[in-house]
PDB file of C-alpha atoms in Angstrom:
ATOM      1  CA  MET A   4     -36.198 -54.587  -1.790  1.00 57.00           C
ATOM      2  CA  ALA A   5     -33.918 -56.786  -3.930  1.00 66.00           C
ATOM      3  CA  GLY A   6     -32.139 -53.696  -5.291  1.00 69.00           C
ATOM      4  CA  LYS A   7     -31.440 -52.419  -1.791  1.00 66.00           C
ATOM      5  CA  GLN A   8     -30.031 -55.794  -0.743  1.00 71.00           C
ATOM      6  CA  ALA A   9     -27.841 -55.916  -3.851  1.00 72.00           C
ATOM      7  CA  ARG A  10     -26.471 -52.414  -3.127  1.00 77.00           C
ATOM      8  CA  SER A  11     -25.848 -53.358   0.488  1.00 73.00           C
ATOM      9  CA  LEU A  12     -23.944 -56.464  -0.597  1.00 79.00           C
ATOM     10  CA  GLN A  13     -21.879 -54.424  -3.077  1.00 86.00           C
ATOM     11  CA  THR A  14     -21.011 -51.933  -0.348  1.00 84.00           C
ATOM     12  CA  TYR A  15     -20.098 -54.788   2.014  1.00 88.00           C
ATOM     13  CA  GLU A  16     -17.746 -56.198  -0.635  1.00 90.00           C
ATOM     14  CA  ARG A  17     -16.188 -52.759  -1.283  1.00 91.00           C
ATOM     15  CA  VAL A  18     -15.572 -52.345   2.443  1.00 92.00           C
ATOM     16  CA  LEU A  19     -13.858 -55.754   2.610  1.00 94.00           C
ATOM     17  CA  ASP A  20     -11.647 -54.865  -0.353  1.00 94.00           C
ATOM     18  CA  ALA A  21     -10.729 -51.473   1.112  1.00 93.00           C
ATOM     19  CA  ALA A  22     -10.011 -52.994   4.512  1.00 94.00           C
ATOM     20  CA  ALA A  23      -7.905 -55.712   2.895  1.00 95.00           C
ATOM     21  CA  VAL A  24      -5.697 -53.100   1.238  1.00 94.00           C
ATOM     22  CA  GLU A  25      -5.289 -51.255   4.550  1.00 94.00           C
ATOM     23  CA  PHE A  26      -4.580 -54.394   6.597  1.00 94.00           C
ATOM     24  CA  ALA A  27      -2.147 -55.751   3.972  1.00 92.00           C
ATOM     25  CA  GLN A  28      -0.229 -52.466   3.851  1.00 91.00           C
ATOM     26  CA  GLN A  29      -0.483 -51.278   7.448  1.00 91.00           C
ATOM     27  CA  GLY A  30      -1.016 -54.383   9.572  1.00 91.00           C
ATOM     28  CA  TYR A  31      -3.719 -54.591  12.211  1.00 91.00           C
ATOM     29  CA  PRO A  32      -2.436 -52.015  14.717  1.00 90.00           C
ATOM     30  CA  ASN A  33      -1.909 -49.292  12.117  1.00 92.00           C
ATOM     31  CA  THR A  34      -5.093 -49.808  10.130  1.00 92.00           C
ATOM     32  CA  ASN A  35      -7.448 -46.911  10.536  1.00 89.00           C
ATOM     33  CA  LEU A  36     -11.180 -47.347   9.882  1.00 90.00           C
ATOM     34  CA  GLN A  37     -11.419 -43.734   8.731  1.00 90.00           C
ATOM     35  CA  ARG A  38      -9.043 -44.564   5.857  1.00 92.00           C
ATOM     36  CA  VAL A  39     -11.090 -47.664   5.068  1.00 92.00           C
ATOM     37  CA  ALA A  40     -14.234 -45.519   4.938  1.00 90.00           C
ATOM     38  CA  GLU A  41     -12.501 -42.965   2.711  1.00 91.00           C
ATOM     39  CA  ARG A  42     -11.400 -45.707   0.295  1.00 90.00           C
ATOM     40  CA  THR A  43     -15.046 -46.760  -0.109  1.00 90.00           C
ATOM     41  CA  GLY A  44     -16.548 -43.284  -0.200  1.00 89.00           C
ATOM     42  CA  LEU A  45     -18.547 -44.011   2.952  1.00 88.00           C
ATOM     43  CA  THR A  46     -18.744 -42.119   6.177  1.00 87.00           C
ATOM     44  CA  LYS A  47     -17.304 -43.874   9.188  1.00 87.00           C
ATOM     45  CA  GLY A  48     -20.852 -44.215  10.522  1.00 86.00           C
ATOM     46  CA  ALA A  49     -21.998 -45.935   7.320  1.00 86.00           C
ATOM     47  CA  LEU A  50     -19.005 -48.254   7.588  1.00 86.00           C
ATOM     48  CA  TYR A  51     -20.122 -49.217  11.085  1.00 87.00           C
ATOM     49  CA  GLY A  52     -23.462 -50.198   9.556  1.00 85.00           C
ATOM     50  CA  HIS A  53     -21.638 -53.105   7.915  1.00 86.00           C
ATOM     51  CA  PHE A  54     -18.957 -53.856  10.508  1.00 90.00           C
ATOM     52  CA  SER A  55     -19.250 -52.837  14.127  1.00 90.00           C
ATOM     53  CA  SER A  56     -15.492 -52.837  14.781  1.00 91.00           C
ATOM     54  CA  LYS A  57     -12.047 -53.272  13.322  1.00 91.00           C
ATOM     55  CA  GLU A  58     -11.955 -56.711  14.978  1.00 92.00           C
ATOM     56  CA  GLU A  59     -15.099 -57.781  13.134  1.00 93.00           C
ATOM     57  CA  LEU A  60     -13.680 -56.563   9.841  1.00 93.00           C
ATOM     58  CA  ALA A  61     -10.418 -58.441  10.421  1.00 93.00           C
ATOM     59  CA  ALA A  62     -12.337 -61.600  11.371  1.00 92.00           C
ATOM     60  CA  ALA A  63     -14.299 -61.443   8.103  1.00 93.00           C
ATOM     61  CA  LEU A  64     -11.033 -61.317   6.166  1.00 94.00           C
ATOM     62  CA  VAL A  65      -9.495 -64.179   8.143  1.00 93.00           C
ATOM     63  CA  GLU A  66     -12.599 -66.229   7.348  1.00 92.00           C
ATOM     64  CA  ARG A  67     -11.808 -65.579   3.668  1.00 90.00           C
ATOM     65  CA  LEU A  68      -8.360 -67.135   4.164  1.00 91.00           C
ATOM     66  CA  ASP A  69      -9.867 -70.089   6.036  1.00 92.00           C
ATOM     67  CA  GLU A  70     -12.348 -70.623   3.224  1.00 92.00           C
ATOM     68  CA  ALA A  71      -9.671 -70.339   0.520  1.00 91.00           C
ATOM     69  CA  VAL A  72      -7.398 -72.884   2.213  1.00 92.00           C
ATOM     70  CA  ARG A  73     -10.300 -75.304   2.804  1.00 92.00           C
ATOM     71  CA  THR A  74     -11.482 -74.988  -0.791  1.00 93.00           C
ATOM     72  CA  LEU A  75      -8.021 -75.467  -2.274  1.00 90.00           C
ATOM     73  CA  ALA A  76      -7.295 -78.426   0.021  1.00 91.00           C
ATOM     74  CA  ASP A  77     -10.647 -80.024  -0.855  1.00 91.00           C
ATOM     75  CA  THR A  78      -9.984 -79.493  -4.566  1.00 90.00           C
ATOM     76  CA  ALA A  79      -6.570 -81.148  -4.261  1.00 86.00           C
ATOM     77  CA  ASP A  80      -8.050 -84.026  -2.248  1.00 85.00           C
ATOM     78  CA  GLY A  81     -10.843 -84.511  -4.770  1.00 86.00           C
ATOM     79  CA  SER A  82      -8.331 -85.073  -7.550  1.00 86.00           C
ATOM     80  CA  GLN A  83      -7.383 -88.581  -8.632  1.00 92.00           C
ATOM     81  CA  ALA A  84      -3.797 -87.398  -9.091  1.00 93.00           C
ATOM     82  CA  PRO A  85      -0.895 -88.848  -7.110  1.00 94.00           C
ATOM     83  CA  ALA A  86      -0.226 -87.194  -3.754  1.00 94.00           C
ATOM     84  CA  LEU A  87       2.892 -85.407  -5.052  1.00 94.00           C
ATOM     85  CA  GLU A  88       0.809 -83.740  -7.763  1.00 93.00           C
ATOM     86  CA  LYS A  89      -1.801 -82.805  -5.148  1.00 94.00           C
ATOM     87  CA  LEU A  90       0.969 -81.140  -3.122  1.00 93.00           C
ATOM     88  CA  ARG A  91       2.198 -79.217  -6.150  1.00 92.00           C
ATOM     89  CA  SER A  92      -1.329 -78.204  -7.081  1.00 92.00           C
ATOM     90  CA  LEU A  93      -2.101 -77.026  -3.548  1.00 93.00           C
ATOM     91  CA  THR A  94       1.031 -74.889  -3.270  1.00 93.00           C
ATOM     92  CA  PHE A  95       0.641 -73.448  -6.779  1.00 92.00           C
ATOM     93  CA  SER A  96      -3.013 -72.632  -6.116  1.00 92.00           C
ATOM     94  CA  LEU A  97      -2.175 -70.950  -2.812  1.00 93.00           C
ATOM     95  CA  ALA A  98       0.588 -68.939  -4.486  1.00 92.00           C
ATOM     96  CA  ASP A  99      -1.876 -67.842  -7.141  1.00 92.00           C
ATOM     97  CA  ARG A 100      -4.466 -66.806  -4.519  1.00 91.00           C
ATOM     98  CA  LEU A 101      -1.860 -64.841  -2.572  1.00 90.00           C
ATOM     99  CA  ASN A 102      -0.899 -63.172  -5.831  1.00 88.00           C
ATOM    100  CA  THR A 103      -4.425 -62.294  -6.982  1.00 90.00           C
ATOM    101  CA  ASP A 104      -6.668 -62.006  -3.917  1.00 93.00           C
ATOM    102  CA  ILE A 105      -5.910 -59.023  -1.670  1.00 93.00           C
ATOM    103  CA  ARG A 106      -8.314 -60.358   0.938  1.00 94.00           C
ATOM    104  CA  VAL A 107      -6.334 -63.586   1.274  1.00 94.00           C
ATOM    105  CA  THR A 108      -3.061 -61.629   1.375  1.00 92.00           C
ATOM    106  CA  ALA A 109      -4.402 -59.312   4.085  1.00 94.00           C
ATOM    107  CA  ALA A 110      -5.767 -62.207   6.116  1.00 94.00           C
ATOM    108  CA  LEU A 111      -2.411 -63.968   6.006  1.00 92.00           C
ATOM    109  CA  ARG A 112      -0.730 -60.835   7.344  1.00 91.00           C
ATOM    110  CA  LEU A 113      -3.384 -60.579  10.065  1.00 92.00           C
ATOM    111  CA  VAL A 114      -2.949 -64.164  11.291  1.00 89.00           C
ATOM    112  CA  LEU A 115       0.846 -63.973  11.166  1.00 86.00           C
ATOM    113  CA  ASP A 116       0.936 -60.636  13.000  1.00 85.00           C
ATOM    114  CA  ASN A 117      -1.431 -62.070  15.607  1.00 83.00           C
ATOM    115  CA  ALA A 118       0.758 -65.156  16.045  1.00 79.00           C
ATOM    116  CA  ARG A 119       3.888 -63.014  16.425  1.00 78.00           C
ATOM    117  CA  ALA A 120       2.120 -61.063  19.164  1.00 77.00           C
ATOM    118  CA  GLY A 121       2.035 -64.238  21.231  1.00 76.00           C
ATOM    119  CA  ALA A 122      -1.484 -65.378  20.477  1.00 66.00           C
ATOM    120  CA  GLU A 123      -2.425 -68.950  19.666  1.00 74.00           C
ATOM    121  CA  PRO A 124      -0.936 -70.376  16.477  1.00 76.00           C
ATOM    122  CA  PRO A 125      -3.228 -69.509  13.574  1.00 82.00           C
ATOM    123  CA  ALA A 126      -5.751 -72.334  13.166  1.00 86.00           C
ATOM    124  CA  VAL A 127      -5.737 -71.982   9.391  1.00 88.00           C
ATOM    125  CA  LEU A 128      -1.977 -72.471   9.199  1.00 88.00           C
ATOM    126  CA  SER A 129      -2.111 -75.404  11.626  1.00 89.00           C
ATOM    127  CA  GLN A 130      -4.775 -77.026   9.460  1.00 91.00           C
ATOM    128  CA  LEU A 131      -2.776 -76.343   6.300  1.00 92.00           C
ATOM    129  CA  ARG A 132       0.307 -77.906   7.887  1.00 93.00           C
ATOM    130  CA  GLU A 133      -1.622 -81.000   9.028  1.00 94.00           C
ATOM    131  CA  HIS A 134      -3.123 -81.395   5.560  1.00 94.00           C
ATOM    132  CA  THR A 135       0.287 -81.011   3.918  1.00 95.00           C
ATOM    133  CA  VAL A 136       1.898 -83.534   6.288  1.00 96.00           C
ATOM    134  CA  ARG A 137      -0.798 -86.011   5.274  1.00 95.00           C
ATOM    135  CA  LEU A 138      -0.136 -85.419   1.567  1.00 95.00           C
ATOM    136  CA  VAL A 139       3.623 -85.779   2.093  1.00 96.00           C
ATOM    137  CA  SER A 140       3.046 -89.077   3.933  1.00 96.00           C
ATOM    138  CA  ASP A 141       0.790 -90.247   1.100  1.00 96.00           C
ATOM    139  CA  ALA A 142       3.464 -89.306  -1.452  1.00 95.00           C
ATOM    140  CA  GLN A 143       5.982 -91.294   0.569  1.00 96.00           C
ATOM    141  CA  ARG A 144       3.684 -94.355   0.526  1.00 95.00           C
ATOM    142  CA  GLU A 145       3.353 -93.864  -3.239  1.00 95.00           C
ATOM    143  CA  GLN A 146       7.185 -93.733  -3.372  1.00 93.00           C
ATOM    144  CA  ASP A 147       7.231 -90.262  -4.957  1.00 94.00           C
ATOM    145  CA  ILE A 148       8.962 -88.720  -1.924  1.00 94.00           C
ATOM    146  CA  SER A 149      11.770 -90.532  -0.151  1.00 94.00           C
ATOM    147  CA  PRO A 150      10.398 -92.343   2.925  1.00 94.00           C
ATOM    148  CA  GLU A 151      13.630 -91.514   4.802  1.00 93.00           C
ATOM    149  CA  LEU A 152      12.674 -87.845   4.930  1.00 95.00           C
ATOM    150  CA  PRO A 153      10.663 -86.712   7.966  1.00 96.00           C
ATOM    151  CA  PRO A 154       7.172 -85.691   6.721  1.00 96.00           C
ATOM    152  CA  GLY A 155       6.991 -82.717   9.103  1.00 96.00           C
ATOM    153  CA  THR A 156      10.322 -81.344   7.893  1.00 95.00           C
ATOM    154  CA  VAL A 157       9.373 -81.786   4.228  1.00 95.00           C
ATOM    155  CA  THR A 158       6.086 -80.005   4.974  1.00 96.00           C
ATOM    156  CA  ASP A 159       7.864 -77.135   6.690  1.00 94.00           C
ATOM    157  CA  LEU A 160      10.217 -76.819   3.719  1.00 93.00           C
ATOM    158  CA  LEU A 161       7.350 -76.734   1.205  1.00 93.00           C
ATOM    159  CA  LEU A 162       5.412 -74.177   3.230  1.00 92.00           C
ATOM    160  CA  ALA A 163       8.584 -72.121   3.691  1.00 91.00           C
ATOM    161  CA  VAL A 164       8.969 -72.040  -0.087  1.00 91.00           C
ATOM    162  CA  LEU A 165       5.409 -70.807  -0.508  1.00 90.00           C
ATOM    163  CA  PHE A 166       5.352 -68.233   2.283  1.00 89.00           C
ATOM    164  CA  GLY A 167       9.000 -67.248   1.813  1.00 88.00           C
ATOM    165  CA  ALA A 168       8.320 -66.512  -1.856  1.00 88.00           C
ATOM    166  CA  HIS A 169       5.325 -64.445  -0.762  1.00 86.00           C
ATOM    167  CA  CYS A 170       7.392 -62.498   1.787  1.00 85.00           C
ATOM    168  CA  THR A 171      10.144 -61.741  -0.725  1.00 85.00           C
ATOM    169  CA  ALA A 172       7.683 -60.796  -3.480  1.00 77.00           C
ATOM    170  CA  PRO A 173       8.050 -57.038  -2.880  1.00 77.00           C
ATOM    171  CA  VAL A 174      11.672 -57.224  -4.041  1.00 79.00           C
ATOM    172  CA  ALA A 175      11.370 -60.121  -6.506  1.00 73.00           C
ATOM    173  CA  GLY A 176       8.111 -59.081  -8.123  1.00 64.00           C
ATOM    174  CA  TRP A 177       4.544 -59.757  -7.057  1.00 62.00           C
ATOM    175  CA  LYS A 178       3.402 -60.822 -10.495  1.00 68.00           C
ATOM    176  CA  GLU A 179       6.062 -63.515 -10.547  1.00 82.00           C
ATOM    177  CA  LEU A 180       4.972 -65.269  -7.312  1.00 83.00           C
ATOM    178  CA  PRO A 181       3.298 -68.328  -8.883  1.00 87.00           C
ATOM    179  CA  GLY A 182       6.151 -68.732 -11.363  1.00 88.00           C
ATOM    180  CA  ARG A 183       8.776 -68.393  -8.641  1.00 89.00           C
ATOM    181  CA  VAL A 184       7.040 -71.059  -6.547  1.00 90.00           C
ATOM    182  CA  ARG A 185       6.974 -73.377  -9.579  1.00 91.00           C
ATOM    183  CA  GLU A 186      10.698 -72.814 -10.188  1.00 91.00           C
ATOM    184  CA  MET A 187      11.494 -73.569  -6.540  1.00 91.00           C
ATOM    185  CA  TRP A 188       9.417 -76.750  -6.735  1.00 91.00           C
ATOM    186  CA  ASP A 189      11.371 -77.824  -9.808  1.00 91.00           C
ATOM    187  CA  ILE A 190      14.608 -77.434  -7.863  1.00 92.00           C
ATOM    188  CA  LEU A 191      13.294 -79.216  -4.765  1.00 91.00           C
ATOM    189  CA  ALA A 192      11.490 -82.114  -6.442  1.00 90.00           C
ATOM    190  CA  PRO A 193      14.607 -84.137  -7.347  1.00 91.00           C
ATOM    191  CA  ALA A 194      15.913 -83.789  -3.778  1.00 90.00           C
ATOM    192  CA  LEU A 195      12.613 -85.055  -2.357  1.00 90.00           C
ATOM    193  CA  CYS A 196      12.100 -87.915  -4.756  1.00 85.00           C
ATOM    194  CA  ASN A 197      13.320 -91.436  -4.562  1.00 59.00           C
ATOM    195  CA  ARG A 198      14.496 -91.465  -8.167  1.00 53.00           C
TER     196      ARG A 198
END
């Protein structure tokens, strides 16, 4: 029984990885479950044994993004570091996850495509923005970011660096994403700081 459950879990994980590649490359409308099944070596019917629809498969990937953002935010919050270092750590960690975790990359594309289609703003990005605004405000209280700067604007700038670097990665180099985000931070930090 345990062996069967382990194989089922392995297949489930393979399906998520295959779907992530398809969603990341094709977007939601153009993803085809037959191609996902072919990537895993399953029949389409066997695929449906794990996920009953494309919507369910996409939702499982979006949950992965939600979980990643929550975990990284909690890790940053749990640190005793100053708020500015928590901000840096959060953005560097997110850049690394976008660089190394195809499921997170696919989920980001899914939520952004959904938002562009006129749906509600993605909850995960709203939560990330709220969390980042709080860290920016904390850094301002700690006098590491100029208090004259609007926290929402600073947050939007920092998130634009992260997601802009991700969006330009196909031409600048995927493997360089975390390093590029660090370099951008190094340029921005003096402009944000009081010193």
